[in-house]
Amino acid sequence: MNQLVGERISIATFKAQTTRHRIMGIVNTPEMQIVFSDTPGVLKPNYKLQESMLAFSESALQDADVLLYVTDVVENPEKNMDFLEKVQKMDTPIILLINKIDELAGDASQASLAAIVERWHALLPKAEILPISAKNKFGVDMLLKRIQELLPESPAYFDKDQLTDKPARFFVSEIIREKILLYYDKEIPYSVEVAVERFKEDDKHIHINAIIYVERDSQKGIIIGHQGVALKKVSTEARKSLEKFFAKPIFLEIFVKVDKDWRSSEKELNHFGYNPE
Ligand SMILES: Nc1nc2c(ncn2[C@@H]2O[C@H](COP(=O)(O)OP(=O)(O)OP(=O)(O)O)[C@@H](O)[C@H]2O)c(=O)[nH]1
Ligand SMILES: [Mg+2]
């Protein structure tokens, strides 16, 4: 979606379940508007947060005019059979994007791509299949063109100068969460939520206070690290990314708090914005 919209709207990391919300990225030209919904990947929920994540994916499925199912050159197509069977029965046009074709190197790459396309086609015969590389922007313009052909005529849903449906604070918490996904292992990134307590912008700067919530005391210690070194790194790297995102100098203060078992609590999840409308 970032490549299609031309802005870094959704955070992306090598870890699974990076995206937790439904995030809109809007492309505007004089003739048209395309509203992309980036969603969490389809999963079988083990706790309440994951139930909300799945609900975001399903809400996008309900109102989309075109579905883009993003897989890559190594994912096992059988992994999400239930979901594939469901979308196969829907009337909505579907484009299956085989991403990361830059990873297919050497003489055998054409043959292996053909084999991958073949496997997916057998499972989802109604889908148009497009090999792409988001990294190299390969196939992205062709995809935009194809989406434009498939979209129905309709008035614009959003203002023509709007880029996303999310407020500035959302991107602050996502950028901090991105650093946590990058720098901590095991269950830590999945036990973390970030809330922005203060976002104050003046002519020259933005002042931000954020809180990293964890599920237990032991995790708080890990986030902070020996003599605060780990948290310092998160804070420094987040500040650099935020300065790029907002194109302004940032003062960033981060605190760590325990919110016991927040990801299993309906109330806390609502409080953190995991309530699909
Ligand atoms: N080689 C290569 N890597 C890519 C490409 N596109 C994305 N990646 C990498 O793949 C990883 C996953 O990207 P994400 O955007 O987080 O993937 P996602 O499908 O949104 O995953 P979740 O949000 O976790 O469900 C990141 O490390 C990206 O940098 C590509 O075209 N080629
Ligand atoms: Mg994602």
Short mmCIF file of C-alpha atoms and ligand atoms in Angstrom, two decimals:
data_model
loop_
_atom_site.label_atom_id
_atom_site.label_comp_id
_atom_site.label_asym_id
_atom_site.label_seq_id
_atom_site.Cartn_x
_atom_site.Cartn_y
_atom_site.Cartn_z
CA MET A 1 0.00 0.00 0.00
CA ASN A 2 2.86 2.37 0.77
CA GLN A 3 4.21 1.96 -2.76
CA LEU A 4 0.77 2.46 -4.28
CA VAL A 5 0.05 5.58 -2.26
CA GLY A 6 3.63 6.88 -2.40
CA GLU A 7 3.86 7.51 1.36
CA ARG A 8 4.99 5.42 4.32
CA ILE A 9 1.53 5.06 5.85
CA SER A 10 1.74 1.50 7.19
CA ILE A 11 4.67 0.31 9.23
CA ALA A 12 6.39 -2.78 7.80
CA THR A 13 8.78 -5.15 9.57
CA PHE A 14 10.08 -8.68 9.08
CA LYS A 15 7.91 -9.89 11.97
CA ALA A 16 4.47 -11.46 11.50
CA GLN A 17 1.40 -9.53 12.67
CA THR A 18 2.99 -6.12 12.27
CA THR A 19 -0.30 -4.57 11.13
CA ARG A 20 -3.04 -4.59 13.78
CA HIS A 21 -5.53 -2.07 12.42
CA ARG A 22 -7.37 -1.22 9.24
CA ILE A 23 -5.44 1.71 7.81
CA MET A 24 -6.62 3.64 4.80
CA GLY A 25 -4.26 5.05 2.20
CA ILE A 26 -5.89 7.34 -0.34
CA VAL A 27 -4.71 7.98 -3.91
CA ASN A 28 -6.11 11.11 -5.51
CA THR A 29 -5.81 12.28 -9.10
CA PRO A 30 -8.02 14.79 -10.93
CA GLU A 31 -10.03 11.89 -12.43
CA MET A 32 -10.28 9.44 -9.58
CA GLN A 33 -9.84 8.47 -5.97
CA ILE A 34 -8.73 5.03 -4.79
CA VAL A 35 -9.09 4.19 -1.10
CA PHE A 36 -6.81 1.33 -0.07
CA SER A 37 -7.42 -0.50 3.21
CA ASP A 38 -4.34 -2.15 4.61
CA THR A 39 -5.42 -4.81 7.09
CA PRO A 40 -3.90 -7.37 9.39
CA GLY A 41 -3.17 -10.72 7.81
CA VAL A 42 -5.81 -13.42 8.09
CA LEU A 43 -5.21 -15.53 11.20
CA LYS A 44 -6.91 -17.86 13.64
CA PRO A 45 -7.35 -15.74 16.79
CA ASN A 46 -5.82 -16.95 20.07
CA TYR A 47 -6.66 -13.90 22.19
CA LYS A 48 -8.99 -10.89 22.07
CA LEU A 49 -6.55 -8.55 20.33
CA GLN A 50 -6.28 -11.06 17.48
CA GLU A 51 -10.09 -11.27 17.33
CA SER A 52 -10.16 -7.51 16.76
CA MET A 53 -7.43 -7.80 14.14
CA LEU A 54 -9.45 -10.39 12.26
CA ALA A 55 -12.57 -8.21 12.56
CA PHE A 56 -10.66 -5.37 10.85
CA SER A 57 -9.72 -7.70 7.98
CA GLU A 58 -13.30 -8.89 7.65
CA SER A 59 -14.75 -5.38 7.68
CA ALA A 60 -12.53 -4.49 4.71
CA LEU A 61 -13.72 -7.64 2.98
CA GLN A 62 -17.33 -6.49 3.43
CA ASP A 63 -17.05 -3.10 1.78
CA ALA A 64 -14.23 -3.44 -0.76
CA ASP A 65 -14.93 -3.05 -4.49
CA VAL A 66 -11.76 -4.98 -5.34
CA LEU A 67 -9.81 -7.39 -3.16
CA LEU A 68 -6.03 -7.51 -3.28
CA TYR A 69 -4.77 -10.68 -1.68
CA VAL A 70 -1.07 -10.24 -1.00
CA THR A 71 1.07 -13.32 -0.78
CA ASP A 72 4.72 -13.83 -1.67
CA VAL A 73 7.00 -16.27 -3.44
CA VAL A 74 7.56 -18.46 -0.38
CA GLU A 75 4.20 -18.54 1.44
CA ASN A 76 2.44 -21.88 1.44
CA PRO A 77 -0.88 -21.40 -0.43
CA GLU A 78 -2.60 -24.06 1.67
CA LYS A 79 -2.10 -22.01 4.85
CA ASN A 80 -5.32 -20.03 4.50
CA MET A 81 -7.58 -22.48 2.68
CA ASP A 82 -10.73 -21.52 4.64
CA PHE A 83 -10.25 -17.90 3.71
CA LEU A 84 -9.50 -18.69 0.06
CA GLU A 85 -12.66 -20.77 -0.20
CA LYS A 86 -14.64 -17.90 1.24
CA VAL A 87 -13.32 -15.26 -1.18
CA GLN A 88 -13.65 -17.66 -4.09
CA LYS A 89 -17.42 -17.61 -3.46
CA MET A 90 -17.68 -13.80 -3.23
CA ASP A 91 -18.73 -11.60 -6.15
CA THR A 92 -15.98 -9.05 -5.51
CA PRO A 93 -13.19 -9.12 -8.12
CA ILE A 94 -9.95 -10.37 -6.65
CA ILE A 95 -6.35 -9.78 -7.68
CA LEU A 96 -3.79 -12.11 -6.17
CA LEU A 97 -0.46 -10.36 -5.79
CA ILE A 98 2.61 -12.56 -5.63
CA ASN A 99 5.04 -10.16 -3.97
CA LYS A 100 8.83 -10.31 -3.49
CA ILE A 101 9.61 -11.68 -6.94
CA ASP A 102 12.96 -9.89 -6.52
CA GLU A 103 13.87 -12.83 -4.28
CA LEU A 104 13.66 -15.25 -7.19
CA ALA A 105 17.15 -15.04 -8.57
CA GLY A 106 19.02 -16.80 -11.36
CA ASP A 107 18.16 -18.76 -14.49
CA ALA A 108 15.46 -20.87 -12.85
CA SER A 109 13.45 -17.86 -11.70
CA GLN A 110 11.02 -17.78 -14.65
CA ALA A 111 10.24 -21.46 -14.24
CA SER A 112 9.77 -21.21 -10.48
CA LEU A 113 7.50 -18.16 -10.85
CA ALA A 114 5.39 -20.06 -13.37
CA ALA A 115 5.08 -22.96 -10.91
CA ILE A 116 4.02 -20.60 -8.09
CA VAL A 117 1.39 -18.94 -10.30
CA GLU A 118 0.12 -22.38 -11.29
CA ARG A 119 -0.32 -23.48 -7.67
CA TRP A 120 -2.25 -20.35 -6.72
CA HIS A 121 -4.39 -20.52 -9.82
CA ALA A 122 -5.46 -24.05 -8.89
CA LEU A 123 -6.62 -22.83 -5.44
CA LEU A 124 -8.20 -19.53 -6.47
CA PRO A 125 -9.22 -19.89 -10.11
CA LYS A 126 -11.29 -16.68 -10.19
CA ALA A 127 -8.35 -14.45 -9.21
CA GLU A 128 -6.25 -12.48 -11.63
CA ILE A 129 -2.66 -13.17 -10.66
CA LEU A 130 0.00 -10.45 -10.79
CA PRO A 131 3.64 -11.01 -9.80
CA ILE A 132 5.08 -7.86 -8.21
CA SER A 133 7.97 -6.54 -6.19
CA ALA A 134 6.91 -3.83 -3.76
CA LYS A 135 10.59 -3.37 -2.94
CA ASN A 136 11.58 -2.57 -6.53
CA LYS A 137 8.20 -1.07 -7.46
CA PHE A 138 7.91 -3.72 -10.16
CA GLY A 139 4.33 -4.25 -11.37
CA VAL A 140 2.96 -1.47 -9.18
CA ASP A 141 1.92 0.88 -12.00
CA MET A 142 0.28 -1.98 -13.87
CA LEU A 143 -1.63 -2.87 -10.73
CA LEU A 144 -2.87 0.71 -10.28
CA LYS A 145 -4.09 0.71 -13.86
CA ARG A 146 -5.93 -2.56 -13.41
CA ILE A 147 -7.57 -1.40 -10.17
CA GLN A 148 -8.76 1.74 -11.94
CA GLU A 149 -10.43 -0.40 -14.61
CA LEU A 150 -12.19 -2.53 -12.02
CA LEU A 151 -13.50 0.24 -9.75
CA PRO A 152 -17.14 1.30 -10.13
CA GLU A 153 -18.09 4.92 -10.74
CA SER A 154 -18.94 6.73 -7.55
CA PRO A 155 -18.55 10.11 -5.87
CA ALA A 156 -15.29 10.54 -3.93
CA TYR A 157 -15.57 9.25 -0.36
CA PHE A 158 -12.84 11.48 1.07
CA ASP A 159 -11.57 15.02 0.54
CA LYS A 160 -9.26 15.18 -2.42
CA ASP A 161 -6.34 16.35 -0.28
CA GLN A 162 -6.74 13.61 2.32
CA LEU A 163 -4.10 10.88 2.45
CA THR A 164 -5.39 8.61 5.21
CA ASP A 165 -8.25 8.19 7.68
CA LYS A 166 -5.95 8.08 10.73
CA PRO A 167 -4.86 11.05 12.88
CA ALA A 168 -1.24 12.10 13.53
CA ARG A 169 -1.21 10.40 16.96
CA PHE A 170 -1.90 7.04 15.36
CA PHE A 171 1.25 7.28 13.26
CA VAL A 172 3.29 8.23 16.30
CA SER A 173 2.22 5.11 18.16
CA GLU A 174 2.77 2.94 15.08
CA ILE A 175 6.29 4.29 14.50
CA ILE A 176 7.21 3.56 18.13
CA ARG A 177 5.66 0.09 17.86
CA GLU A 178 7.70 -0.50 14.69
CA LYS A 179 10.92 0.06 16.64
CA ILE A 180 9.74 -2.40 19.29
CA LEU A 181 9.02 -5.02 16.62
CA LEU A 182 12.52 -4.44 15.24
CA TYR A 183 14.52 -4.47 18.49
CA TYR A 184 12.82 -7.01 20.80
CA ASP A 185 12.29 -10.75 20.49
CA LYS A 186 9.82 -13.45 21.34
CA GLU A 187 6.55 -12.32 22.92
CA ILE A 188 7.64 -8.76 23.73
CA PRO A 189 6.39 -6.99 20.56
CA TYR A 190 3.10 -8.89 20.83
CA SER A 191 2.62 -7.81 24.45
CA VAL A 192 3.14 -4.13 23.69
CA GLU A 193 0.72 -1.32 22.95
CA VAL A 194 1.69 2.32 22.52
CA ALA A 195 -0.48 5.28 23.52
CA VAL A 196 0.22 8.93 22.81
CA GLU A 197 -0.59 11.13 25.81
CA ARG A 198 0.49 14.44 24.39
CA PHE A 199 0.99 15.71 20.85
CA LYS A 200 1.65 19.40 20.77
CA GLU A 201 2.80 21.15 17.65
CA ASP A 202 4.13 24.70 17.45
CA ASP A 203 5.77 26.58 14.56
CA LYS A 204 9.11 24.86 14.90
CA HIS A 205 8.69 21.63 16.89
CA ILE A 206 6.43 18.81 17.92
CA HIS A 207 6.37 17.74 21.58
CA ILE A 208 5.28 14.16 22.11
CA ASN A 209 4.73 12.11 25.28
CA ALA A 210 4.04 8.43 24.71
CA ILE A 211 3.50 5.41 26.92
CA ILE A 212 4.57 1.88 26.10
CA TYR A 213 2.17 -0.52 27.80
CA VAL A 214 3.27 -4.08 28.54
CA GLU A 215 1.34 -6.98 30.04
CA ARG A 216 3.61 -7.72 33.07
CA ASP A 217 6.35 -6.32 35.28
CA SER A 218 9.07 -8.58 33.84
CA GLN A 219 8.35 -7.18 30.37
CA LYS A 220 8.72 -3.65 31.65
CA GLY A 221 12.29 -4.45 32.70
CA ILE A 222 13.08 -5.91 29.30
CA ILE A 223 11.70 -2.89 27.44
CA ILE A 224 13.77 -0.50 29.57
CA GLY A 225 16.90 -2.68 29.48
CA HIS A 226 20.08 -2.47 31.54
CA GLN A 227 20.54 1.15 32.62
CA GLY A 228 17.80 2.17 30.22
CA VAL A 229 19.88 1.43 27.13
CA ALA A 230 17.18 -0.50 25.25
CA LEU A 231 14.50 2.16 25.75
CA LYS A 232 16.98 4.85 24.80
CA LYS A 233 17.55 3.11 21.46
CA VAL A 234 13.80 2.83 20.80
CA SER A 235 13.38 6.48 21.66
CA THR A 236 16.26 7.70 19.49
CA GLU A 237 15.27 5.62 16.46
CA ALA A 238 11.58 6.52 16.84
CA ARG A 239 12.45 10.20 17.05
CA LYS A 240 14.48 10.00 13.83
CA SER A 241 11.61 8.28 11.98
CA LEU A 242 9.08 10.73 13.40
CA GLU A 243 11.18 13.68 12.25
CA LYS A 244 11.16 12.22 8.75
CA PHE A 245 7.42 11.52 8.87
CA PHE A 246 6.38 14.95 10.16
CA ALA A 247 9.30 16.87 8.58
CA LYS A 248 9.87 18.76 11.86
CA PRO A 249 12.18 18.48 14.87
CA ILE A 250 10.59 16.29 17.57
CA PHE A 251 10.91 16.21 21.35
CA LEU A 252 9.93 12.71 22.39
CA GLU A 253 9.46 11.37 25.91
CA ILE A 254 8.53 7.72 26.41
CA PHE A 255 7.36 6.06 29.65
CA VAL A 256 6.73 2.36 30.24
CA LYS A 257 3.71 1.12 32.21
CA VAL A 258 2.15 -2.23 33.02
CA ASP A 259 -1.47 -2.76 31.97
CA LYS A 260 -1.98 -6.34 33.10
CA ASP A 261 -3.27 -8.65 30.33
CA TRP A 262 -4.48 -5.69 28.26
CA ARG A 263 -4.64 -7.72 25.06
CA SER A 264 -7.26 -10.03 26.56
CA SER A 265 -9.43 -7.24 27.98
CA GLU A 266 -12.36 -5.93 25.97
CA LYS A 267 -12.29 -2.68 27.90
CA GLU A 268 -8.58 -2.02 27.32
CA LEU A 269 -8.85 -2.96 23.65
CA ASN A 270 -11.67 -0.44 23.21
CA HIS A 271 -9.61 2.12 25.02
CA PHE A 272 -6.67 1.47 22.63
CA GLY A 273 -8.88 1.81 19.54
CA TYR A 274 -9.35 -1.82 18.54
CA ASN A 275 -13.06 -1.50 17.92
CA PRO A 276 -14.06 -1.90 14.27
CA GLU A 277 -17.02 0.39 13.49
N1 LIG B 1 12.47 -8.80 -0.83
C1 LIG B 1 11.34 -8.14 -0.65
N2 LIG B 1 10.90 -7.89 0.60
C2 LIG B 1 9.72 -7.23 0.75
C3 LIG B 1 8.96 -6.80 -0.36
N3 LIG B 1 7.83 -6.21 0.10
C4 LIG B 1 7.91 -6.25 1.46
N4 LIG B 1 9.05 -6.86 1.84
C5 LIG B 1 9.50 -7.11 3.22
O1 LIG B 1 8.64 -8.07 3.80
C6 LIG B 1 8.50 -7.85 5.20
C7 LIG B 1 7.03 -7.84 5.59
O2 LIG B 1 6.45 -6.66 5.09
P1 LIG B 1 5.11 -6.10 5.72
O3 LIG B 1 4.67 -4.91 4.92
O4 LIG B 1 5.26 -5.89 7.20
O5 LIG B 1 4.14 -7.33 5.43
P2 LIG B 1 2.60 -7.53 5.79
O6 LIG B 1 2.06 -8.51 4.83
O7 LIG B 1 1.91 -6.22 5.91
O8 LIG B 1 2.69 -8.25 7.21
P3 LIG B 1 1.82 -8.04 8.56
O9 LIG B 1 1.51 -6.58 8.72
O10 LIG B 1 2.78 -8.52 9.62
O11 LIG B 1 0.61 -8.88 8.42
C8 LIG B 1 9.25 -6.57 5.51
O12 LIG B 1 10.51 -6.89 6.03
C9 LIG B 1 9.35 -5.89 4.13
O13 LIG B 1 10.48 -5.06 4.04
C10 LIG B 1 9.46 -7.07 -1.68
O14 LIG B 1 8.88 -6.75 -2.72
N5 LIG B 1 10.65 -7.76 -1.74
MG MG B 2 1.24 -5.11 7.38
#
